Short mmCIF file of C-alpha atoms and ligand atoms in Angstrom, two decimals:
data_model
loop_
_atom_site.label_atom_id
_atom_site.label_comp_id
_atom_site.label_asym_id
_atom_site.label_seq_id
_atom_site.Cartn_x
_atom_site.Cartn_y
_atom_site.Cartn_z
CA MET A 332 -14.76 57.10 -18.72
CA LEU A 333 -16.57 56.33 -15.14
CA GLU A 334 -20.20 56.86 -16.96
CA ARG A 335 -19.68 53.30 -18.00
CA LEU A 336 -19.66 52.12 -14.57
CA ARG A 337 -22.57 54.36 -13.71
CA GLN A 338 -24.39 52.60 -16.28
CA VAL A 339 -23.53 49.12 -14.45
CA ALA A 340 -24.87 50.77 -11.15
CA ALA A 341 -28.34 51.71 -12.85
CA ALA A 342 -28.62 47.96 -14.16
CA ARG A 343 -27.96 46.94 -10.67
CA ARG A 344 -30.64 49.44 -8.96
CA GLU A 345 -33.62 46.47 -8.79
CA LEU A 346 -31.15 44.09 -7.35
CA ASP A 347 -30.02 46.46 -5.07
CA GLU A 348 -33.47 46.97 -3.53
CA LEU A 349 -33.65 43.63 -2.48
CA GLY A 350 -31.25 44.22 0.50
CA ILE A 351 -28.90 41.05 -0.84
CA ASP A 352 -26.51 40.89 -3.30
CA PRO A 353 -27.21 37.58 -5.32
CA PHE A 354 -24.18 38.14 -7.57
CA GLY A 355 -21.72 38.60 -4.41
CA ILE A 356 -23.02 36.65 -1.27
CA PRO A 357 -20.55 35.32 0.77
CA ILE A 358 -20.23 32.19 2.01
CA GLU A 359 -19.60 32.93 5.59
CA ARG A 360 -18.05 29.57 6.33
CA VAL A 361 -17.39 26.53 4.71
CA TYR A 362 -18.17 23.44 6.49
CA ALA A 363 -17.85 20.75 3.57
CA PRO A 364 -18.10 20.76 -0.22
CA THR A 365 -22.14 20.85 -0.11
CA GLU A 366 -22.62 22.76 3.18
CA GLY A 367 -21.70 26.29 4.26
CA GLN A 368 -22.95 29.09 6.16
CA VAL A 369 -24.76 31.95 4.42
CA ASN A 370 -26.63 34.95 5.57
CA GLY A 371 -26.06 33.73 9.42
CA ARG A 372 -27.73 30.16 8.38
CA ARG A 373 -26.47 26.99 7.64
CA THR A 374 -26.91 25.93 4.19
CA ILE A 375 -26.90 23.48 1.57
CA LEU A 376 -24.51 24.58 -1.33
CA ALA A 377 -26.17 23.58 -4.63
CA GLY A 378 -24.81 26.09 -6.33
CA THR A 379 -21.17 25.43 -7.07
CA ASN A 380 -19.53 23.38 -9.55
CA ASN A 381 -17.63 20.89 -7.11
CA TYR A 382 -19.01 18.02 -9.27
CA LEU A 383 -17.05 15.39 -7.41
CA GLY A 384 -17.12 16.95 -4.15
CA LEU A 385 -13.32 16.74 -3.83
CA THR A 386 -12.52 20.15 -2.37
CA PHE A 387 -12.25 18.62 1.34
CA ASP A 388 -11.12 15.07 -0.07
CA PRO A 389 -8.67 13.91 2.59
CA GLU A 390 -6.07 12.66 -0.03
CA CYS A 391 -6.41 15.94 -2.06
CA LEU A 392 -6.11 17.53 1.28
CA ALA A 393 -3.02 15.73 2.27
CA ALA A 394 -1.26 16.39 -0.98
CA ALA A 395 -1.74 20.16 -0.84
CA ARG A 396 -0.52 20.66 2.80
CA ASP A 397 2.50 18.26 1.89
CA ALA A 398 3.48 20.54 -1.25
CA LEU A 399 2.71 24.03 0.77
CA GLU A 400 5.07 22.72 3.25
CA ARG A 401 7.69 21.53 0.92
CA GLU A 402 7.41 24.17 -1.81
CA GLY A 403 5.90 27.36 -0.18
CA THR A 404 2.78 29.48 -0.70
CA GLY A 405 3.24 30.39 -4.05
CA THR A 406 5.48 30.39 -7.27
CA THR A 407 5.82 33.96 -7.60
CA GLY A 408 6.57 33.99 -11.18
CA SER A 409 5.71 32.85 -14.64
CA ARG A 410 5.91 29.15 -16.01
CA MET A 411 8.37 30.57 -18.36
CA ALA A 412 10.88 32.11 -15.74
CA ASN A 413 10.96 30.75 -12.07
CA GLY A 414 7.41 29.19 -12.27
CA THR A 415 7.98 25.76 -13.25
CA TYR A 416 8.19 23.08 -10.54
CA PRO A 417 8.32 19.53 -11.00
CA GLY A 418 4.56 19.40 -10.12
CA HIS A 419 3.74 21.19 -13.05
CA LEU A 420 5.73 18.97 -15.46
CA ALA A 421 4.33 15.76 -13.68
CA LEU A 422 0.59 17.29 -14.01
CA GLU A 423 1.36 18.03 -17.64
CA ARG A 424 2.30 14.37 -18.14
CA GLU A 425 -0.54 13.20 -16.30
CA PHE A 426 -3.12 15.12 -18.18
CA ALA A 427 -1.55 13.82 -21.41
CA GLU A 428 -2.04 10.44 -20.42
CA PHE A 429 -5.23 10.72 -18.85
CA TYR A 430 -6.60 11.94 -22.37
CA GLY A 431 -4.00 9.75 -24.30
CA ARG A 432 -2.63 12.66 -25.89
CA ARG A 433 0.70 13.56 -26.72
CA TYR A 434 0.62 17.14 -25.40
CA ALA A 435 -0.73 18.99 -22.48
CA ILE A 436 0.03 22.59 -21.06
CA VAL A 437 -1.13 23.83 -18.02
CA PHE A 438 -2.44 27.26 -17.46
CA SER A 439 -3.43 29.31 -14.05
CA THR A 440 -7.14 29.42 -14.54
CA GLY A 441 -9.44 28.04 -17.35
CA TYR A 442 -10.39 31.04 -18.51
CA GLN A 443 -6.68 31.59 -19.23
CA ALA A 444 -6.49 28.48 -20.85
CA ASN A 445 -9.24 29.56 -23.47
CA LEU A 446 -7.38 33.17 -23.90
CA GLY A 447 -4.05 31.28 -24.38
CA VAL A 448 -5.15 28.48 -26.60
CA LEU A 449 -7.79 30.45 -28.86
CA GLY A 450 -5.98 33.59 -28.45
CA THR A 451 -3.24 31.93 -30.16
CA LEU A 452 -4.74 29.63 -32.62
CA ALA A 453 -7.53 32.16 -33.72
CA ALA A 454 -5.14 34.54 -35.24
CA PRO A 455 -5.87 37.37 -37.78
CA GLY A 456 -6.98 36.11 -41.12
CA GLU A 457 -8.34 33.03 -39.64
CA VAL A 458 -12.00 32.13 -38.79
CA ALA A 459 -13.32 30.78 -35.84
CA LEU A 460 -17.10 29.40 -35.73
CA ILE A 461 -18.18 29.35 -31.97
CA ASP A 462 -21.31 28.27 -30.71
CA ALA A 463 -23.73 31.27 -29.86
CA ASP A 464 -23.94 30.07 -26.36
CA SER A 465 -20.23 29.99 -25.67
CA HIS A 466 -18.60 30.97 -22.34
CA ALA A 467 -17.03 34.30 -22.21
CA SER A 468 -13.61 32.83 -21.95
CA ILE A 469 -14.12 31.53 -25.32
CA TYR A 470 -15.47 34.98 -26.93
CA ASP A 471 -12.53 36.81 -25.21
CA GLY A 472 -10.12 34.04 -26.29
CA CYS A 473 -11.10 34.46 -30.14
CA ARG A 474 -11.41 38.03 -29.56
CA LEU A 475 -7.81 38.26 -28.36
CA GLY A 476 -6.54 36.43 -31.10
CA GLY A 477 -8.43 38.64 -33.86
CA ALA A 478 -9.69 36.03 -36.01
CA ASP A 479 -12.86 36.44 -37.79
CA ILE A 480 -15.51 35.23 -35.33
CA ILE A 481 -18.82 33.59 -36.71
CA ARG A 482 -21.52 32.50 -34.20
CA PHE A 483 -23.61 29.53 -35.07
CA ARG A 484 -27.10 28.58 -33.65
CA HIS A 485 -26.59 26.95 -30.06
CA ASN A 486 -25.90 23.18 -30.48
CA SER A 487 -26.96 23.33 -34.32
CA ALA A 488 -24.64 21.21 -36.42
CA GLU A 489 -26.87 21.99 -39.25
CA ASP A 490 -26.21 26.07 -38.89
CA LEU A 491 -22.58 25.19 -38.64
CA GLU A 492 -22.52 23.24 -41.63
CA LYS A 493 -24.05 26.17 -43.49
CA ARG A 494 -21.86 28.59 -42.29
CA LEU A 495 -18.72 26.33 -43.42
CA ARG A 496 -20.17 25.88 -46.46
CA ARG A 497 -20.51 29.50 -47.01
CA LEU A 498 -16.89 30.26 -46.22
CA GLY A 499 -15.68 28.31 -49.35
CA GLU A 500 -11.94 27.72 -49.47
CA ARG A 501 -11.62 29.49 -45.92
CA ALA A 502 -13.61 26.77 -44.33
CA ARG A 503 -10.38 24.34 -44.31
CA GLY A 504 -8.31 24.99 -41.41
CA ALA A 505 -11.14 27.09 -39.73
CA LEU A 506 -11.46 26.59 -36.11
CA VAL A 507 -14.67 25.33 -34.37
CA VAL A 508 -15.35 25.43 -31.03
CA VAL A 509 -17.64 24.16 -28.79
CA GLU A 510 -18.32 23.38 -25.19
CA GLY A 511 -19.18 19.68 -23.95
CA LEU A 512 -21.81 20.23 -21.25
CA TYR A 513 -23.30 23.85 -21.45
CA SER A 514 -23.24 25.30 -17.90
CA MET A 515 -26.40 27.37 -17.88
CA LEU A 516 -29.10 24.72 -19.47
CA GLY A 517 -27.06 21.61 -18.62
CA ASP A 518 -27.16 20.50 -22.36
CA ARG A 519 -24.77 18.34 -23.93
CA ALA A 520 -23.08 19.21 -27.48
CA PRO A 521 -24.11 17.06 -30.07
CA LEU A 522 -20.62 16.25 -30.62
CA THR A 523 -21.10 13.21 -32.91
CA ASP A 524 -22.87 15.58 -35.77
CA ILE A 525 -20.53 18.49 -35.16
CA ALA A 526 -17.30 16.30 -35.25
CA GLU A 527 -18.63 14.85 -38.94
CA VAL A 528 -19.15 18.18 -40.27
CA LYS A 529 -16.01 19.29 -39.12
CA ARG A 530 -14.04 16.37 -40.48
CA ARG A 531 -15.96 16.73 -44.03
CA HIS A 532 -14.88 20.57 -44.27
CA GLY A 533 -11.30 20.04 -42.97
CA ALA A 534 -11.65 22.48 -40.12
CA TYR A 535 -9.99 21.87 -36.73
CA LEU A 536 -12.25 21.48 -33.55
CA ALA A 537 -11.74 22.53 -29.83
CA VAL A 538 -13.70 21.14 -27.31
CA ASP A 539 -13.53 23.16 -23.96
CA GLU A 540 -14.79 20.41 -21.34
CA ALA A 541 -14.89 22.21 -18.37
CA HIS A 542 -18.37 21.29 -17.18
CA SER A 543 -18.20 17.52 -18.14
CA LEU A 544 -14.32 16.38 -17.18
CA GLY A 545 -15.06 13.88 -14.47
CA VAL A 546 -18.81 13.71 -15.10
CA PHE A 547 -19.11 12.37 -18.63
CA GLY A 548 -17.67 9.15 -20.35
CA GLU A 549 -16.48 5.53 -19.16
CA GLN A 550 -13.09 7.24 -17.95
CA GLY A 551 -14.62 10.61 -17.01
CA ARG A 552 -12.96 12.50 -20.10
CA GLY A 553 -15.76 14.10 -21.02
CA VAL A 554 -18.64 14.36 -23.52
CA SER A 555 -16.12 13.56 -26.21
CA GLU A 556 -15.34 10.23 -24.91
CA GLU A 557 -19.12 9.66 -24.25
CA ALA A 558 -19.87 10.32 -28.03
CA GLY A 559 -16.75 8.34 -29.39
CA VAL A 560 -15.23 11.10 -31.30
CA GLU A 561 -12.20 12.05 -29.40
CA ALA A 562 -9.85 11.22 -32.50
CA ASP A 563 -11.71 14.28 -34.03
CA VAL A 564 -10.84 16.65 -31.31
CA ASP A 565 -7.88 18.71 -32.18
CA PHE A 566 -7.90 20.52 -28.63
CA VAL A 567 -9.52 19.83 -25.54
CA VAL A 568 -9.47 22.51 -23.03
CA GLY A 569 -10.70 22.38 -19.21
CA THR A 570 -10.32 23.73 -15.99
CA PHE A 571 -9.22 22.58 -12.21
CA SER A 572 -12.17 24.66 -10.89
CA LYS A 573 -14.98 22.20 -11.16
CA SER A 574 -14.59 18.27 -10.92
CA LEU A 575 -11.08 19.13 -9.65
CA GLY A 576 -11.77 20.92 -6.99
CA ALA A 577 -8.75 23.59 -7.74
CA THR A 578 -7.93 26.68 -9.53
CA GLY A 579 -6.02 26.26 -13.32
CA GLY A 580 -6.66 25.20 -16.68
CA PHE A 581 -5.17 22.84 -19.22
CA CYS A 582 -5.15 21.89 -23.08
CA VAL A 583 -4.24 18.66 -24.59
CA SER A 584 -3.70 17.82 -28.01
CA ASP A 585 -1.90 15.50 -30.34
CA ARG A 586 -0.51 18.61 -32.38
CA LYS A 587 2.98 18.98 -31.60
CA GLU A 588 2.21 22.82 -32.30
CA LEU A 589 0.66 23.07 -28.92
CA SER A 590 3.74 23.25 -27.03
CA LEU A 591 4.97 26.32 -28.95
CA LEU A 592 2.34 28.09 -27.02
CA ARG A 593 4.50 28.47 -24.19
CA TYR A 594 6.63 30.85 -26.29
CA ALA A 595 3.74 32.55 -27.95
CA SER A 596 0.97 32.79 -25.96
CA ARG A 597 0.55 35.70 -23.37
CA PRO A 598 -1.92 34.29 -20.96
CA TYR A 599 0.71 31.60 -20.31
CA ILE A 600 3.74 33.62 -20.32
CA PHE A 601 2.76 36.84 -18.50
CA THR A 602 0.96 35.57 -15.34
CA ALA A 603 2.28 33.45 -12.06
CA ALA A 604 2.11 29.83 -12.36
CA PRO A 605 -0.49 27.77 -10.34
CA SER A 606 0.74 27.52 -6.67
CA PRO A 607 2.25 24.00 -5.40
CA SER A 608 -0.82 23.23 -3.27
CA VAL A 609 -3.06 23.73 -6.08
CA VAL A 610 -0.84 21.39 -8.49
CA ALA A 611 -0.38 18.75 -5.81
CA SER A 612 -4.38 18.62 -4.97
CA THR A 613 -5.27 18.65 -8.63
CA ARG A 614 -2.88 15.78 -9.58
CA VAL A 615 -4.57 13.82 -6.87
CA ALA A 616 -8.05 14.88 -7.95
CA LEU A 617 -7.32 13.53 -11.64
CA ARG A 618 -6.43 10.30 -10.33
CA SER A 619 -9.40 10.09 -8.31
CA ILE A 620 -11.45 10.38 -11.55
CA ARG A 621 -9.69 7.58 -13.31
CA GLU A 622 -9.52 5.41 -9.93
CA ARG A 623 -13.00 6.23 -8.24
CA PRO A 624 -15.85 5.70 -10.80
CA GLY A 625 -18.27 5.78 -7.64
CA LEU A 626 -18.07 9.26 -7.50
CA ARG A 627 -19.40 9.93 -10.73
CA ALA A 628 -22.27 7.19 -10.30
CA ARG A 629 -23.19 8.86 -6.99
CA LEU A 630 -23.06 12.54 -8.64
CA TRP A 631 -25.41 10.96 -11.49
CA SER A 632 -27.78 9.34 -9.09
CA ASN A 633 -28.05 12.51 -7.28
CA ALA A 634 -28.60 14.65 -10.59
CA ARG A 635 -31.36 12.32 -11.77
CA ARG A 636 -32.84 12.16 -8.06
CA LEU A 637 -33.34 16.11 -8.25
CA TYR A 638 -34.01 16.45 -11.77
CA ALA A 639 -37.05 13.50 -11.54
CA ALA A 640 -38.43 15.63 -8.50
CA LEU A 641 -38.35 19.02 -9.53
CA GLN A 642 -40.09 17.51 -12.80
CA GLU A 643 -42.69 16.08 -10.88
CA MET A 644 -43.57 19.39 -9.27
CA GLY A 645 -43.95 20.86 -12.47
CA TYR A 646 -40.92 22.97 -12.97
CA ARG A 647 -39.97 23.96 -16.30
CA LEU A 648 -36.39 22.25 -16.64
CA GLY A 649 -33.64 22.28 -19.17
CA PRO A 650 -33.82 19.62 -21.68
CA GLU A 651 -31.87 16.67 -20.12
CA PRO A 652 -31.02 15.45 -16.56
CA SER A 653 -27.35 16.31 -15.85
CA PRO A 654 -25.24 17.62 -12.77
CA VAL A 655 -26.46 21.29 -13.80
CA ILE A 656 -30.16 21.23 -13.38
CA ALA A 657 -31.60 24.51 -14.70
CA VAL A 658 -34.87 25.66 -13.24
CA VAL A 659 -36.49 28.18 -15.95
CA LEU A 660 -38.70 30.67 -14.21
CA GLU A 661 -41.32 33.24 -15.87
CA SER A 662 -39.48 36.40 -14.91
CA LYS A 663 -36.53 37.96 -13.41
CA THR A 664 -39.05 38.61 -10.54
CA GLN A 665 -39.98 35.11 -10.11
CA ALA A 666 -36.38 34.13 -10.35
CA LEU A 667 -35.58 36.55 -7.61
CA ASP A 668 -38.33 35.35 -5.23
CA THR A 669 -37.68 31.92 -5.95
CA TRP A 670 -33.87 32.39 -5.20
CA ARG A 671 -34.61 34.47 -1.94
CA GLY A 672 -37.22 31.86 -0.71
CA LEU A 673 -34.71 29.07 -1.33
CA LEU A 674 -32.12 30.91 0.49
CA GLU A 675 -34.67 31.59 3.29
CA ARG A 676 -34.87 27.68 3.55
CA GLY A 677 -31.05 27.06 3.82
CA VAL A 678 -30.70 26.30 0.00
CA TYR A 679 -28.26 28.09 -2.02
CA VAL A 680 -28.27 27.75 -5.66
CA ASN A 681 -27.15 30.17 -8.55
CA LEU A 682 -29.30 32.73 -10.05
CA MET A 683 -28.87 33.60 -13.51
CA LEU A 684 -30.35 36.65 -15.12
CA PRO A 685 -29.96 37.79 -18.66
CA PRO A 686 -27.78 38.91 -20.48
CA ALA A 687 -25.62 36.31 -18.81
CA THR A 688 -28.27 33.65 -19.98
CA PRO A 689 -29.03 31.91 -23.24
CA ASN A 690 -32.25 33.50 -25.04
CA GLY A 691 -32.71 36.05 -22.47
CA VAL A 692 -34.39 33.60 -19.72
CA SER A 693 -34.23 33.79 -16.16
CA LEU A 694 -33.31 30.82 -14.37
CA LEU A 695 -31.55 29.21 -11.23
CA ARG A 696 -28.85 26.67 -11.84
CA CYS A 697 -28.65 23.77 -9.15
CA SER A 698 -25.62 22.33 -9.52
CA MET A 699 -25.25 18.58 -8.15
CA SER A 700 -22.29 17.15 -6.37
CA ALA A 701 -21.11 13.50 -5.59
CA ALA A 702 -20.92 14.81 -1.75
CA HIS A 703 -24.70 15.66 -1.74
CA THR A 704 -26.44 13.18 0.71
CA PRO A 705 -29.99 11.74 -0.27
CA GLU A 706 -31.09 13.73 2.57
CA GLN A 707 -29.64 17.05 1.32
CA ILE A 708 -31.28 16.11 -2.10
CA ASP A 709 -34.41 15.77 -0.53
CA ALA A 710 -34.10 18.70 1.51
CA ILE A 711 -33.30 20.92 -1.78
CA SER A 712 -36.72 19.04 -3.33
CA LYS A 713 -38.67 20.25 -0.45
CA ALA A 714 -37.52 23.93 -0.59
CA PHE A 715 -38.50 23.80 -3.93
CA ALA A 716 -41.76 22.33 -3.37
CA GLU A 717 -42.84 24.61 -0.64
CA ILE A 718 -42.20 27.77 -2.67
CA ARG A 719 -44.18 26.24 -5.38
CA GLU A 720 -47.10 25.46 -3.17
CA ALA A 721 -46.92 29.20 -1.82
CA ALA A 722 -47.15 30.59 -5.43
CA PRO A 723 -48.04 28.34 -7.98
CA ALA A 724 -46.80 29.13 -11.38
C1 LIG B 1425 -17.18 26.42 -20.48
C2 LIG B 1425 -16.27 27.04 -19.33
N1 LIG B 1425 -14.90 27.37 -19.65
C3 LIG B 1425 -14.09 28.03 -19.04
C4 LIG B 1425 -14.26 28.43 -17.73
C5 LIG B 1425 -13.43 28.97 -16.88
O1 LIG B 1425 -12.96 28.31 -15.92
P1 LIG B 1425 -11.67 29.03 -14.69
O2 LIG B 1425 -12.86 29.14 -13.64
O3 LIG B 1425 -10.86 28.12 -14.43
O4 LIG B 1425 -11.23 30.11 -14.90
C6 LIG B 1425 -15.55 28.03 -17.30
C7 LIG B 1425 -16.02 28.75 -15.71
O5 LIG B 1425 -17.01 29.04 -15.51
C8 LIG B 1425 -16.50 27.47 -18.01
O6 LIG B 1425 -17.84 27.26 -18.01
#
């Protein structure tokens, strides 16, 4: 039984030799959304998902503090038992309103939102067609449900079409699951084409907008809004843990069956409801997406600035500028060296190695925030430039 864990140790040996754990590095102090202390050094945080920089937003903090004082530190119970407070219901109403949908349901994490929604919809006898680069929670949700899982080529509406066609009668009512923005390479799903294919075959479509809420679309509703295909999206899933700066997950839909998840979904029922302070700050953050489009504009200006600078230096990047900027390196060793070099220069980004990455690539994932200052973006660029100069690819 323990042999499985010993295999993990073997896989980690080369990382252990570094003397620093890239996958468990503590942020020793947090000064601001984009600044902390790592390895005793003041460091720019460019590897978070704090897209709108709201984790220290004064209004979010005040709402959280107030809820903490009024309702305590935790709910200590499931939504189905003692864990539903007025804040949970208000947040569900506000998610529904924000997306212009009839129903919304809140979960304790985004991971659980996918487990809860997909684990219930993708039941035995059903078919789930999922993008090959899907997040683990999408795989796990479909596996939990017990549906037949078919992977289609990443971002290929053509391959999806082919696989639906092969299903014959079973295509009608099959569930297609994609993400809005993919978090490894920072590329968007071709939702116009996917929606067209889904419509033609009479399938359902679920879009996980985890990384795109607050980032894309005129109102910040995500890639589905930007592509103008919201009417084709049957279920939108998302998280509080990125643009909303907290912890939790949600699903919205016009399908009244969504509400029945409350009685059928184990990841909804058998876990404690989000803490009151989390719900309170999330409500304010959601309002900020609506009312403060300037945050989105700043985020995009930062993203474009860094993407252009890295491109100019000759780094190999993800296919398009977005708040997730992937720097693809030649090898694991080069990725590790670059990651460490950045850290020594006071810049933290995410190191991503296979098997967690698409197509076995090694990459550094820089994620931008509306809270990064132009000076911070320039400091990140400078660190990358110095490393490039020291060891040109
Ligand atoms: C696409 C996608 N879905 C779901 C999740 C899970 O979100 P949470 O952190 O709220 O569990 C993530 C988080 O990394 C994600 O990238």
